[in-house]
């Protein structure tokens, strides 16, 4: 089978997290042929892959959102039908546009996005919104905000769609929209997999963003909900990593019968034989993560600085890529400002080698799905301190029939004192640390193995095609 996987802002340009998951996923299915349809922000990243692609990846199609600013569009359109105008009005309002109508306009008929965004109809529709929702906001601010929202959307609808028998988007957003476009173009099913809830993650970013005009933060949120709604609406199946995420998807409008949760899995055998760290006079803590705002490395640094006043022989190694250079520089400056001793930024490492150096691990994220870094730590018998985001509490404490006991501590996000206190407990109680590590290892062995995850997704693929055949014959 030829499967087109669609990814946004990750594989193959970024290592770790979803990218690692995707690379291992493709590698584990040599019986299938894969097309990677990768969405990036900046065309300067074109071809700069961080992975050697598996042999069963037969095509990579790259699309960069910043190209929308310089793209030359040939076909212009001066008038729009009543149905087209209605679809465009709903698009501008970030409600529920007629996506099939928009696909015909911008994909089939290759209408120029600029033709509408420079049209009198666009200005008039925007003025309606301004009068109704933003009467005290400058029209020019709304004009530029909405244009910046819509231009990338209309641009990606112009893309040539790689042919496949199934489209599998690993997120909603732009990736989910392209999956629906692929389904439209070739009349085949598409599947969605969310590692985190895309709209919630974008909302968190918007709340913190300084580039968004405060009056328009809700509008930006509505925009991302619109994109997710488009992906959810026609997906043959929607998968998540754990039950609570699935319930969130259902609350957002997904039909329960189309939702499944498929837990992540790691290669248990690669980690389970890693020996416990030899005594060296230090308590070594590992943080395996991308140095990025969503991982909240700064709270970890504050917490570790406090820990050093309580546990003199604690050491912290932060291992992972510096994908967001400005944030990484801020973290280095903060570490220097706090005068933190025994702190090391190791960069990208071979985690199988580095895990042997750690007594336990820590993850301070403000958003997660079901982090592979925690599962890998568990498989190696290392307990973990995590924040209470995504599935982390279930990983730490178990769920359902799992009575193995806690595999670490779970603390509120962005709470440096709680994070410090949990790390202190694992530093000072070696017997508890060992007991939690053994529970962690057993939990992965029983519930989070990579081969089980792959088998579950193959079952999902079978179910997707069965549902598609049934709906096609109805």
mmCIF file of C-alpha atoms in Angstrom, residues 14 29 134 258 267 298 328 333 347 355 382 384 405 455 457:
data_model
loop_
_atom_site.group_PDB
_atom_site.id
_atom_site.type_symbol
_atom_site.label_atom_id
_atom_site.label_comp_id
_atom_site.label_asym_id
_atom_site.label_seq_id
_atom_site.Cartn_x
_atom_site.Cartn_y
_atom_site.Cartn_z
ATOM 1 C CA UNK A 14 13.647 18.146 13.590
ATOM 2 C CA UNK A 29 6.388 -1.149 8.108
ATOM 3 C CA UNK A 134 -14.075 44.768 16.492
ATOM 4 C CA UNK A 258 -14.503 7.159 14.637
ATOM 5 C CA UNK A 267 11.802 -0.655 21.662
ATOM 6 C CA UNK A 298 13.670 27.626 32.379
ATOM 7 C CA UNK A 328 18.415 28.124 23.894
ATOM 8 C CA UNK A 333 22.003 33.087 29.981
ATOM 9 C CA UNK A 347 23.296 18.598 22.780
ATOM 10 C CA UNK A 355 20.916 6.633 29.844
ATOM 11 C CA UNK A 382 14.889 4.964 35.537
ATOM 12 C CA UNK A 384 10.947 10.105 36.147
ATOM 13 C CA UNK A 405 2.802 1.291 41.720
ATOM 14 C CA UNK A 455 0.277 -3.956 15.210
ATOM 15 C CA UNK A 457 -1.954 0.825 13.705
#
